[in-house]
Short mmCIF file of C-alpha atoms in Angstrom, two decimals:
data_model
loop_
_atom_site.label_atom_id
_atom_site.label_comp_id
_atom_site.label_asym_id
_atom_site.label_seq_id
_atom_site.Cartn_x
_atom_site.Cartn_y
_atom_site.Cartn_z
CA GLY A 1 -0.02 0.02 -0.02
CA GLU A 2 0.86 3.55 -0.07
CA ASN A 3 3.70 5.18 2.27
CA VAL A 4 4.35 8.60 2.63
CA GLU A 5 7.52 9.67 4.17
CA GLN A 6 8.33 13.11 5.43
CA HIS A 7 11.44 15.07 5.92
CA PRO A 8 12.56 16.84 8.47
CA SER A 9 10.78 15.95 11.51
CA THR A 10 11.95 19.33 12.87
CA LEU A 11 12.85 22.41 11.02
CA SER A 12 14.12 25.60 12.63
CA VAL A 13 14.60 28.75 10.39
CA GLN A 14 15.17 32.39 10.92
CA GLU A 15 12.38 34.77 10.75
CA GLY A 16 12.40 36.00 7.05
CA ASP A 17 14.18 32.97 5.67
CA SER A 18 12.56 30.13 3.58
CA ALA A 19 11.68 26.78 4.81
CA VAL A 20 11.12 23.61 2.56
CA ILE A 21 9.41 20.40 3.73
CA LYS A 22 9.73 17.36 1.58
CA CYS A 23 7.57 14.35 1.30
CA THR A 24 8.00 11.21 -0.70
CA TYR A 25 5.20 8.58 -1.55
CA SER A 26 5.45 5.00 -3.07
CA ASP A 27 2.05 4.51 -5.08
CA SER A 28 2.56 5.93 -8.61
CA ALA A 29 -1.35 5.99 -8.95
CA SER A 30 -1.49 8.72 -6.12
CA ASN A 31 -3.00 11.86 -7.76
CA TYR A 32 -4.02 14.51 -4.97
CA PHE A 33 -1.31 15.91 -2.52
CA PRO A 34 -2.74 18.17 0.17
CA TRP A 35 -0.64 19.97 2.75
CA TYR A 36 -2.32 20.76 6.46
CA LYS A 37 -1.09 23.06 9.07
CA GLN A 38 -1.67 22.45 12.72
CA GLU A 39 -1.16 25.27 15.21
CA LEU A 40 -0.44 24.20 18.75
CA GLY A 41 -3.68 22.99 20.37
CA LYS A 42 -5.54 23.45 17.24
CA ARG A 43 -7.17 21.28 14.45
CA PRO A 44 -5.25 20.51 11.24
CA GLN A 45 -6.50 23.06 8.46
CA LEU A 46 -5.85 22.84 4.54
CA ILE A 47 -3.25 25.57 3.35
CA ILE A 48 -2.65 24.28 -0.27
CA ASP A 49 -3.14 21.30 -2.27
CA ILE A 50 -1.83 19.86 -5.78
CA ARG A 51 -3.17 17.37 -8.05
CA SER A 52 -1.03 15.15 -10.23
CA ASN A 53 -1.68 17.04 -13.48
CA VAL A 54 -0.14 20.08 -12.16
CA GLY A 55 3.72 20.51 -11.37
CA GLU A 56 3.56 23.79 -9.08
CA LYS A 57 0.89 25.79 -7.33
CA LYS A 58 1.41 29.01 -5.43
CA ASP A 59 -0.66 30.89 -2.88
CA GLN A 60 1.09 34.08 -1.60
CA ARG A 61 4.11 32.96 0.47
CA ILE A 62 3.22 29.21 0.23
CA ALA A 63 4.00 27.04 -2.83
CA VAL A 64 3.93 23.40 -3.48
CA THR A 65 5.94 21.42 -6.03
CA LEU A 66 5.10 17.98 -7.41
CA ASN A 67 7.56 15.87 -9.14
CA LYS A 68 5.76 12.70 -10.39
CA THR A 69 8.73 10.98 -11.95
CA ALA A 70 10.53 10.99 -8.64
CA LYS A 71 7.33 10.69 -6.55
CA HIS A 72 7.98 13.52 -4.32
CA PHE A 73 6.46 16.77 -3.29
CA SER A 74 7.56 19.76 -1.44
CA LEU A 75 6.06 22.62 0.47
CA HIS A 76 7.82 25.96 0.23
CA ILE A 77 7.28 28.77 2.46
CA THR A 78 8.86 32.22 1.79
CA GLU A 79 9.41 35.12 3.98
CA THR A 80 8.81 32.97 7.06
CA GLN A 81 6.86 34.90 10.07
CA PRO A 82 6.15 33.95 13.68
CA GLU A 83 3.00 32.80 12.71
CA ASP A 84 4.15 30.11 10.44
CA SER A 85 5.35 28.21 13.62
CA ALA A 86 3.27 25.03 13.52
CA VAL A 87 3.27 21.40 12.67
CA TYR A 88 2.79 20.71 9.01
CA PHE A 89 1.53 17.48 7.41
CA CYS A 90 1.68 16.26 3.91
CA ALA A 91 -0.90 13.57 2.77
CA ALA A 92 -1.34 11.54 -0.63
CA SER A 93 -4.71 10.27 -1.94
CA VAL A 94 -4.63 6.71 -3.41
CA PRO A 95 -7.51 6.08 -5.96
CA ASP A 96 -7.20 2.39 -5.72
CA SER A 97 -7.99 2.53 -1.78
CA ASN A 98 -11.38 4.54 -1.96
CA TYR A 99 -9.02 7.69 -2.20
CA GLN A 100 -7.91 7.11 1.47
CA LEU A 101 -5.42 9.80 2.44
CA ILE A 102 -2.06 8.56 3.54
CA TRP A 103 -0.41 10.98 5.99
CA GLY A 104 3.33 11.84 6.61
CA ALA A 105 4.44 11.92 10.31
CA GLY A 106 4.53 15.79 10.20
CA THR A 107 7.24 18.62 10.41
CA LYS A 108 7.49 20.72 13.28
CA LEU A 109 8.48 24.23 12.05
CA ILE A 110 10.02 26.66 14.34
CA ILE A 111 10.59 30.34 13.45
CA LYS A 112 13.23 31.86 15.25
CA PRO A 113 12.92 35.78 15.85
CA GLU B 1 -21.48 28.57 10.46
CA ALA B 2 -20.17 25.52 8.50
CA GLN B 3 -18.53 23.17 10.91
CA VAL B 4 -17.51 19.87 12.33
CA THR B 5 -18.26 19.39 16.10
CA GLN B 6 -17.23 16.81 18.44
CA ASN B 7 -18.25 15.77 22.14
CA PRO B 8 -16.75 15.47 24.51
CA ARG B 9 -13.73 17.61 23.99
CA TYR B 10 -11.99 15.91 27.01
CA LEU B 11 -12.40 12.60 28.60
CA ILE B 12 -11.00 10.66 31.33
CA THR B 13 -12.20 7.23 31.70
CA VAL B 14 -11.15 3.80 33.01
CA THR B 15 -10.16 0.50 31.24
CA GLY B 16 -13.29 -1.31 30.03
CA LYS B 17 -16.06 1.40 30.34
CA LYS B 18 -17.59 1.73 27.12
CA LEU B 19 -17.62 5.27 25.63
CA THR B 20 -19.08 7.03 22.58
CA VAL B 21 -17.39 10.21 20.92
CA THR B 22 -19.74 11.94 18.86
CA CYS B 23 -19.07 13.89 15.48
CA SER B 24 -21.63 16.00 13.50
CA GLN B 25 -21.05 18.11 10.38
CA ASN B 26 -23.54 20.54 8.83
CA MET B 27 -22.10 20.90 5.51
CA ASN B 28 -23.87 18.05 3.75
CA HIS B 29 -20.78 16.45 3.41
CA GLU B 30 -20.69 12.69 1.99
CA TYR B 31 -17.32 11.61 3.67
CA MET B 32 -16.44 11.51 7.03
CA SER B 33 -13.46 9.98 8.88
CA TRP B 34 -11.95 9.50 12.24
CA TYR B 35 -8.22 9.89 13.04
CA ARG B 36 -6.09 9.28 16.01
CA GLN B 37 -2.98 11.67 16.55
CA ASP B 38 -0.09 10.46 18.61
CA PRO B 39 3.24 12.16 19.13
CA GLY B 40 5.71 11.26 16.46
CA LEU B 41 3.10 9.10 14.48
CA GLY B 42 1.17 11.98 12.72
CA LEU B 43 -2.55 11.21 11.83
CA ARG B 44 -3.65 7.67 11.54
CA GLN B 45 -7.08 6.66 10.12
CA ILE B 46 -9.31 4.57 12.17
CA TYR B 47 -12.50 4.28 10.14
CA TYR B 48 -14.13 6.17 7.27
CA SER B 49 -17.44 6.48 5.79
CA MET B 50 -17.98 7.53 1.99
CA ASN B 51 -21.78 7.73 2.70
CA VAL B 52 -24.80 6.89 4.69
CA GLU B 53 -24.44 3.22 5.70
CA VAL B 54 -21.10 2.81 4.20
CA THR B 55 -18.15 2.35 6.43
CA ASP B 56 -14.47 0.86 5.82
CA LYS B 57 -11.55 0.31 8.18
CA GLY B 58 -8.77 2.73 8.12
CA ASP B 59 -5.32 1.82 9.22
CA VAL B 60 -5.87 1.36 13.08
CA PRO B 61 -9.46 0.01 13.51
CA GLU B 62 -8.76 -2.64 16.21
CA GLY B 63 -10.70 -1.67 19.21
CA TYR B 64 -13.06 0.93 17.71
CA LYS B 65 -16.64 0.70 15.96
CA VAL B 66 -18.46 3.45 13.98
CA SER B 67 -21.72 3.73 12.54
CA ARG B 68 -23.31 6.12 9.63
CA LYS B 69 -26.84 6.04 10.09
CA GLU B 70 -27.51 9.72 9.08
CA LYS B 71 -25.36 11.74 6.81
CA ARG B 72 -24.45 14.43 9.34
CA ASN B 73 -23.43 12.09 12.20
CA PHE B 74 -20.62 9.67 12.70
CA PRO B 75 -19.97 8.47 16.21
CA LEU B 76 -16.85 6.60 17.29
CA ILE B 77 -17.50 3.90 19.76
CA LEU B 78 -14.74 2.41 22.17
CA GLU B 79 -16.88 -0.80 23.54
CA SER B 80 -13.70 -1.63 26.00
CA PRO B 81 -11.24 1.07 26.27
CA SER B 82 -7.74 0.20 26.97
CA PRO B 83 -4.68 2.62 28.10
CA ASN B 84 -3.27 2.25 24.53
CA GLN B 85 -6.36 4.13 23.36
CA THR B 86 -5.08 7.31 25.18
CA SER B 87 -4.73 9.69 22.29
CA LEU B 88 -6.31 12.73 20.58
CA TYR B 89 -9.07 12.19 18.23
CA PHE B 90 -10.31 14.11 15.25
CA CYS B 91 -13.22 13.69 13.32
CA ALA B 92 -13.25 15.13 9.83
CA SER B 93 -15.60 15.50 6.88
CA SER B 94 -15.08 16.45 3.13
CA LEU B 95 -17.68 16.93 0.22
CA ALA B 96 -16.61 13.63 -1.30
CA ALA B 97 -13.88 11.12 -0.76
CA THR B 98 -12.17 12.12 -4.06
CA ALA B 99 -9.53 14.93 -3.60
CA TYR B 100 -11.24 17.48 -1.41
CA GLU B 101 -10.49 19.37 1.51
CA GLN B 102 -11.07 17.82 4.85
CA TYR B 103 -12.53 19.79 7.56
CA PHE B 104 -11.51 18.86 10.96
CA GLY B 105 -13.46 18.75 14.30
CA PRO B 106 -12.02 20.52 17.33
CA GLY B 107 -10.38 17.17 18.79
CA THR B 108 -11.28 15.11 21.69
CA ARG B 109 -8.45 14.31 24.27
CA LEU B 110 -9.11 10.92 25.58
CA THR B 111 -7.46 9.27 28.63
CA VAL B 112 -7.85 5.75 29.52
CA THR B 113 -6.48 4.82 32.98
#
């Protein structure tokens, strides 16, 4: 079945710098890749997603890139701000398994002032 | 207001005492799901439902039951809770199973002693 690996588990960056979180997946049939942000004590919320027919998607300071050949996708956050501090989860949707979302283990992003 | 609600938000119980965590959504979503979140393990799916009267096992279904008698409600039942079910539980819903944003409830913190 599908397996999603997420790296790094913790990422500390200086405020204003960029942050990159990478996920790899195993099932080439996966076709939908969302990213969720979970602030401390809160519920996960979707911040951006990408489908397999697109290579890159941007939304202000956030972007996601997808490399289907290598089976990996990445979250890019530019000009990081204190409110970006959170845990970020990637996931992949598997059509052959009722589109079940398989989740990465999460990355704790720390923004240093 | 469109939302997913869960009750209770916090619960401390003893081994073997049956409990139910309720989940309700007011967005007319077809797809609903239960996750547990444990440190370092990310979000693991317990059960999901693609529509009324249709439920399927996720990755960690042992020790849990669900039902979907109405579109809006998806309760999680622990018939005989054990300490290893101590966790943070999230209910989520989406328009359909196929590649749509999942909306999460606020979470239920369960402690089994």
